[in-house]
Coordinates of C-alpha atoms and ligand atoms in Angstrom, one line a residue:
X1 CA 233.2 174.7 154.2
X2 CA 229.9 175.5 156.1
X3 CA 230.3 173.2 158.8
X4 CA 231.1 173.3 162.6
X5 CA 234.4 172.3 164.1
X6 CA 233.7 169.7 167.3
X7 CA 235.8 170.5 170.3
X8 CA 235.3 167.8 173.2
X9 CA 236.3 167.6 176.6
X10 CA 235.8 165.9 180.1
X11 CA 234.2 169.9 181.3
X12 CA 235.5 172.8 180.8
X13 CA 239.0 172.3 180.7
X14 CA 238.5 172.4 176.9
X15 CA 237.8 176.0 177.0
X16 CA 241.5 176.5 177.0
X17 CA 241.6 175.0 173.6
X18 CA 238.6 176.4 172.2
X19 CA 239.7 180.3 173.3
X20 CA 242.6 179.8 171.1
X21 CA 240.4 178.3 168.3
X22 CA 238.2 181.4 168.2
X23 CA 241.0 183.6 168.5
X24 CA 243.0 182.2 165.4
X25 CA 239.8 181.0 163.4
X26 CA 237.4 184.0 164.2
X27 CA 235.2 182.5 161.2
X28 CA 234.8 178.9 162.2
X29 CA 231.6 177.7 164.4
X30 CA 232.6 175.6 167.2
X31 CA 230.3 173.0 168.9
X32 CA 231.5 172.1 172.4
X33 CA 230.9 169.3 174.9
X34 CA 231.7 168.7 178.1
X35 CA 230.9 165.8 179.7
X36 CA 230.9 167.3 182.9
X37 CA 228.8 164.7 184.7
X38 CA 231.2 162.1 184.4
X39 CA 234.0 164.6 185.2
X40 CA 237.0 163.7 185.8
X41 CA 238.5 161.4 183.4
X42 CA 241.8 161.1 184.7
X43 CA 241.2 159.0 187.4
X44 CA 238.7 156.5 185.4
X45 CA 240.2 153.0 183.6
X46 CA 241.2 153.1 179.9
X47 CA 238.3 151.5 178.8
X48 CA 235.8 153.9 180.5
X49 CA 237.5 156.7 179.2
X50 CA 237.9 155.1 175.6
X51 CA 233.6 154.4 176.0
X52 CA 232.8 157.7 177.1
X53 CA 235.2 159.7 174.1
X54 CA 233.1 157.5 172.2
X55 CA 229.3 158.7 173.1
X56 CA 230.7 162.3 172.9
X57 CA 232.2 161.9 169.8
X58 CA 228.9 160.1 168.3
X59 CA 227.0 163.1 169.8
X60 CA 229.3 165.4 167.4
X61 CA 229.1 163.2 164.5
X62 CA 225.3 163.5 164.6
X63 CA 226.0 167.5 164.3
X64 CA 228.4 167.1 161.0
X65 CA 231.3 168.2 161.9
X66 CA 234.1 168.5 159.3
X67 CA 237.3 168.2 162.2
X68 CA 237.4 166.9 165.8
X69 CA 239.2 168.5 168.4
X70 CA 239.9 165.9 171.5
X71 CA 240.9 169.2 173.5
X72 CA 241.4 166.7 177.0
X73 CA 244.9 165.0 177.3
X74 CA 243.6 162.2 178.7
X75 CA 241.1 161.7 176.0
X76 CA 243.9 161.9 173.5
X77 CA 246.1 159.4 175.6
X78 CA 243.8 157.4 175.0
X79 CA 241.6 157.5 172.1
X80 CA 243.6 159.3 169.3
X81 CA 244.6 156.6 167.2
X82 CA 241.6 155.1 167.6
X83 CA 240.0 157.8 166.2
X84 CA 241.8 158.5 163.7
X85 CA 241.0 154.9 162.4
X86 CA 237.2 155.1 163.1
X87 CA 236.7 158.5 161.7
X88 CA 236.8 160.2 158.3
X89 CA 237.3 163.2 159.3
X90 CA 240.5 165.0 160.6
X91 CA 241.0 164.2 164.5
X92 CA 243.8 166.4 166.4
X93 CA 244.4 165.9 169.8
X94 CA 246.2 168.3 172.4
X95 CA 249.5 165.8 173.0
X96 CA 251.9 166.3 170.3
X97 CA 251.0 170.2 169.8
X98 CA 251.8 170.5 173.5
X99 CA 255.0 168.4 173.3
X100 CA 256.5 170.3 170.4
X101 CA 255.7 173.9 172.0
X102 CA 257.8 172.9 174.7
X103 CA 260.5 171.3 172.7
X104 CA 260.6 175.0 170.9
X105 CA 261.1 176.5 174.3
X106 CA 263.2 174.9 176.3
X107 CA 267.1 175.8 176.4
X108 CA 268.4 173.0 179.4
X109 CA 266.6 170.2 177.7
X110 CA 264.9 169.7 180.8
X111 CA 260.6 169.7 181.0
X112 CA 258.2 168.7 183.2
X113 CA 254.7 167.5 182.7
X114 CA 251.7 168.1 184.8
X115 CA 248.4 166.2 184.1
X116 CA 245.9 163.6 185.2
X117 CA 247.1 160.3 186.8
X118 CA 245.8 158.7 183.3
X119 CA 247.8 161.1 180.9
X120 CA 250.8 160.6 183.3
X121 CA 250.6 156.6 184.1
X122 CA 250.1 156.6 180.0
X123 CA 253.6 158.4 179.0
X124 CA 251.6 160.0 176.5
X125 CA 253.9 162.9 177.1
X126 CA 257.4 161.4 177.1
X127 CA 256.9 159.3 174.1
X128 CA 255.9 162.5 172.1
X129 CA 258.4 164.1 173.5
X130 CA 261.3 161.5 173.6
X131 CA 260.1 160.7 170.0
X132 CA 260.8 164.1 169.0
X133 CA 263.8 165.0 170.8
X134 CA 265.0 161.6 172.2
X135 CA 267.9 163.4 175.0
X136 CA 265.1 165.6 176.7
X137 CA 265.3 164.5 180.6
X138 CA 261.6 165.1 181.3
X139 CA 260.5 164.9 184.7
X140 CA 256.6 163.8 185.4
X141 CA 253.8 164.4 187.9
X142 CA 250.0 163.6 188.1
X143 CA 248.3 166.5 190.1
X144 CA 244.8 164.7 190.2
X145 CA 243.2 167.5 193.0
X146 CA 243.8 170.3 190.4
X147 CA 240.6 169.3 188.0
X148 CA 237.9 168.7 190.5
X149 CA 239.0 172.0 192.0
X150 CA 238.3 173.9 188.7
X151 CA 235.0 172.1 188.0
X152 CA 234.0 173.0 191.5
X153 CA 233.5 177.2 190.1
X154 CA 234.8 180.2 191.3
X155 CA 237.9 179.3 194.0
X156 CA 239.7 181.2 196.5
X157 CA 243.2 182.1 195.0
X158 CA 244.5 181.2 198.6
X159 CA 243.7 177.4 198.3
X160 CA 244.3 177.0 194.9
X161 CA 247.3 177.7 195.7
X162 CA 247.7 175.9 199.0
X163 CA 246.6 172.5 197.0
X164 CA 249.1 173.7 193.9
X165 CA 251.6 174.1 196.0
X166 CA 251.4 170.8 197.9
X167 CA 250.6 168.9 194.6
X168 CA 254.0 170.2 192.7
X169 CA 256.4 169.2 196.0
X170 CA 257.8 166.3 194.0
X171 CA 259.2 168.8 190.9
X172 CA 260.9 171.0 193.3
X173 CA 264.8 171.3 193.0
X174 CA 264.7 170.1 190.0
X175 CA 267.6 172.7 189.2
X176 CA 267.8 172.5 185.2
X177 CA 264.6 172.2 185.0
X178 CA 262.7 175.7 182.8
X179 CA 259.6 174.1 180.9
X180 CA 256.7 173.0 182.5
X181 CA 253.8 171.3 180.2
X182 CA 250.3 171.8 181.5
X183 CA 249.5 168.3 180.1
X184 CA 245.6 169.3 181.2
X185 CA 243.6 171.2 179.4
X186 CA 242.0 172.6 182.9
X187 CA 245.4 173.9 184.6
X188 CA 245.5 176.5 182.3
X189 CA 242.9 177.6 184.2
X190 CA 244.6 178.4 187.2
X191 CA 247.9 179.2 185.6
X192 CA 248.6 181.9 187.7
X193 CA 248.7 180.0 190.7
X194 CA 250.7 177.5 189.5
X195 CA 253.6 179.9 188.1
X196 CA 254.1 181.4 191.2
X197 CA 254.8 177.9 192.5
X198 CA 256.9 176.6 190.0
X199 CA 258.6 180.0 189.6
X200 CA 259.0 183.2 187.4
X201 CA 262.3 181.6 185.6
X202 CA 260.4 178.2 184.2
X203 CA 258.1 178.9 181.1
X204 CA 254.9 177.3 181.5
X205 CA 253.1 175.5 178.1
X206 CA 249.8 174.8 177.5
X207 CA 248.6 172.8 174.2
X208 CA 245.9 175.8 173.4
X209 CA 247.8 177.7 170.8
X210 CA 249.9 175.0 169.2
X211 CA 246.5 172.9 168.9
X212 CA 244.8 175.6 167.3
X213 CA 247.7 176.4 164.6
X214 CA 247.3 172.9 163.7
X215 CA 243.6 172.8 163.3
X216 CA 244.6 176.1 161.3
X217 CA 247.3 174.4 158.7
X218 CA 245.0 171.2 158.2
X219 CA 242.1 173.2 157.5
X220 CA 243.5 175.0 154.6
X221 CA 245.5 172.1 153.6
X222 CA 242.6 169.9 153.5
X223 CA 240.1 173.0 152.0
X224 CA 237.8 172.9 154.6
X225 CA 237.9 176.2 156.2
X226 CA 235.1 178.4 155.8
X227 CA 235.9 181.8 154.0
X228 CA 233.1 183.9 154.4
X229 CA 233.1 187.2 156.7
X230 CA 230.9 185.6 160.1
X231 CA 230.6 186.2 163.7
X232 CA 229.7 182.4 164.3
X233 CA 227.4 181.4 166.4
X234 CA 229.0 178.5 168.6
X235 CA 227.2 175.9 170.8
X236 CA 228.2 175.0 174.1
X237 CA 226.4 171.5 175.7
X238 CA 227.1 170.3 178.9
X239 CA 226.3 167.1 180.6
X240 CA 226.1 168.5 183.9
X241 CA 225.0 172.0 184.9
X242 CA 224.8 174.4 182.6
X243 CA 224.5 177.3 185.0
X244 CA 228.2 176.1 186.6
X245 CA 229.2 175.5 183.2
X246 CA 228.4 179.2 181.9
X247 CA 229.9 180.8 185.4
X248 CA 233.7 179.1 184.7
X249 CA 233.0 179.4 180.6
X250 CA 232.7 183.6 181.8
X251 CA 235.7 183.9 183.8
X252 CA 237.8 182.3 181.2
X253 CA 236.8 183.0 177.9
X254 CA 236.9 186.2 175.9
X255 CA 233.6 185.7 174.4
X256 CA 230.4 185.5 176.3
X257 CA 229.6 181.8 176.4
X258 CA 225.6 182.0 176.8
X259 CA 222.2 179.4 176.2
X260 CA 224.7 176.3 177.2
X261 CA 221.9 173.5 176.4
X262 CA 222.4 170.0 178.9
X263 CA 222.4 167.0 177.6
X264 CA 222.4 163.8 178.2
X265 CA 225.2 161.3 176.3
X266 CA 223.1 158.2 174.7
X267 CA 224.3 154.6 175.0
X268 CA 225.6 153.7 171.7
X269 CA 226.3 151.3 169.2
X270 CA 229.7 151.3 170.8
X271 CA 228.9 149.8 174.2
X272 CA 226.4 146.7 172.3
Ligands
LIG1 N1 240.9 168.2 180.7 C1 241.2 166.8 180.7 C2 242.7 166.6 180.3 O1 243.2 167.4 179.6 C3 240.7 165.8 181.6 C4 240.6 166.1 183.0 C5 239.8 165.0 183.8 O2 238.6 164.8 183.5 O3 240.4 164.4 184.6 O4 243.3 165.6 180.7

């Protein structure tokens, strides 16, 4: 089916997802927005974070897209059931594919899950998890300075680390512990960093792949993939600055992410 798949984030944290998307659906078009100017979610109420999912997701709807992608954990915390109610089209979110890759992984039973204060004061994670696999010890942490830090461009590896190192004190000594969940779909972005922290012997996770084998499986399930040989032409909108947005979108992605257009989120229907 000829129509785009919407990928939506807080800023470019859902890059991580939308790598994986074009590397395991090369055909399908992606339309991307990040609401960078209100950036970061994670330390916003519920109900600002449930308004502003909202005006991205009308945004997308306006484009016709056949799935949604809520590639932001706290988004998901948040809004996925909701969605899933509101909208006729399929909604996956980056929670449970990110819960069940480190289920699949982990040989102590014992995880631990990185995110925003929001995605971690929610339990988004444990109740996947515990709902899964109900003997898991899991082991939690919000890390709020990691996302501003990413938004912010192109960092020094020395205080990235510095501020990862400080942030992931609490999850030290944590002997069984060997999976770590990058409950934030910006840490992948400075993985390295925080591996070295956390150490070479726990296996870090992030929601990317899983998410996109999902979208992958419900696509063909539901006959909605498109099956014509393409190189698609994807659309990246920001809310903030498109010229920061297009630096980090270059030093993550494998494609060239280029002509990111700004825009600005309309008051809707959902705030009357
Ligand atoms: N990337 C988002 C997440 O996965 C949100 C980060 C934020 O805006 O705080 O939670």
């Amino acid at each position: 089916m000829d129509q785009p798949i919407g990928v939506i984030d807080s800023g470019v944290g859902g890059l991580t997802v939308a790598r994986e998307l074009m590397r395991q659906l090369p055909k399908e078009q992606l339309i991307y927005l990040g609401d960078t100017v209100r950036c970061p979610y994670g330390s916003r109420p519920e109900n600002e974070v449930i308004q502003y999912t909202l005006e991205m997701v009308d945004f997308l709807m306006e484009k016709k897209i056949k799935l949604l992608v809520i590639a932001c954990n706290t988004a998901t915390a948040y809004t996925l059931d909701l969605l899933r109610e509101k909208l006729l089209i399929p909604v996956i979110g980056v929670i449970q594919p990110g819960a069940r890759s480190a289920i699949k992984v982990t040989k102590t039973n014992t995880i631990a899950v990185i995110g925003t204060e929001g995605t971690i004061n929610n339990k988004a994670y444990p109740t996947a998890l515990k709902h899964i696999a109900p003997d898991l010890t899991i082991y939690d942490q919000a890390c709020p300075k990691f996302v501003p830090l990413v938004e912010s461009g192109p960092f020094s590896k020395e205080v990235v680390e510095e501020i990862v190192r400080e942030s992931l004190q609490p999850l030290q000594g944590h002997q069984d512990l060997d999976t770590l969940i990058l409950g934030c779909t910006h840490y992948p972005i400075i993985a390295d960093e925080i591996q070295k922290v956390i150490g070479r012997d726990v296996q870090i996770i992030s929601s990317g792949e899983e998410t996109a084998r999902e979208v992958s499986a419900i696509l063909a399930y539901q006959q909605l993939s498109y099956e014509e040989d393409r190189i698609p032409d994807h659309k990246f909108y920001t809310t903030g600055s498109p010229i920061l947005f297009e630096q980090i979108a270059n030093h993550w992605m494998d494609h060239p992410v280029q002509h990111v257009e700004q825009v600005t989120i309309e008051q809707t229907q959902n705030d009357k």
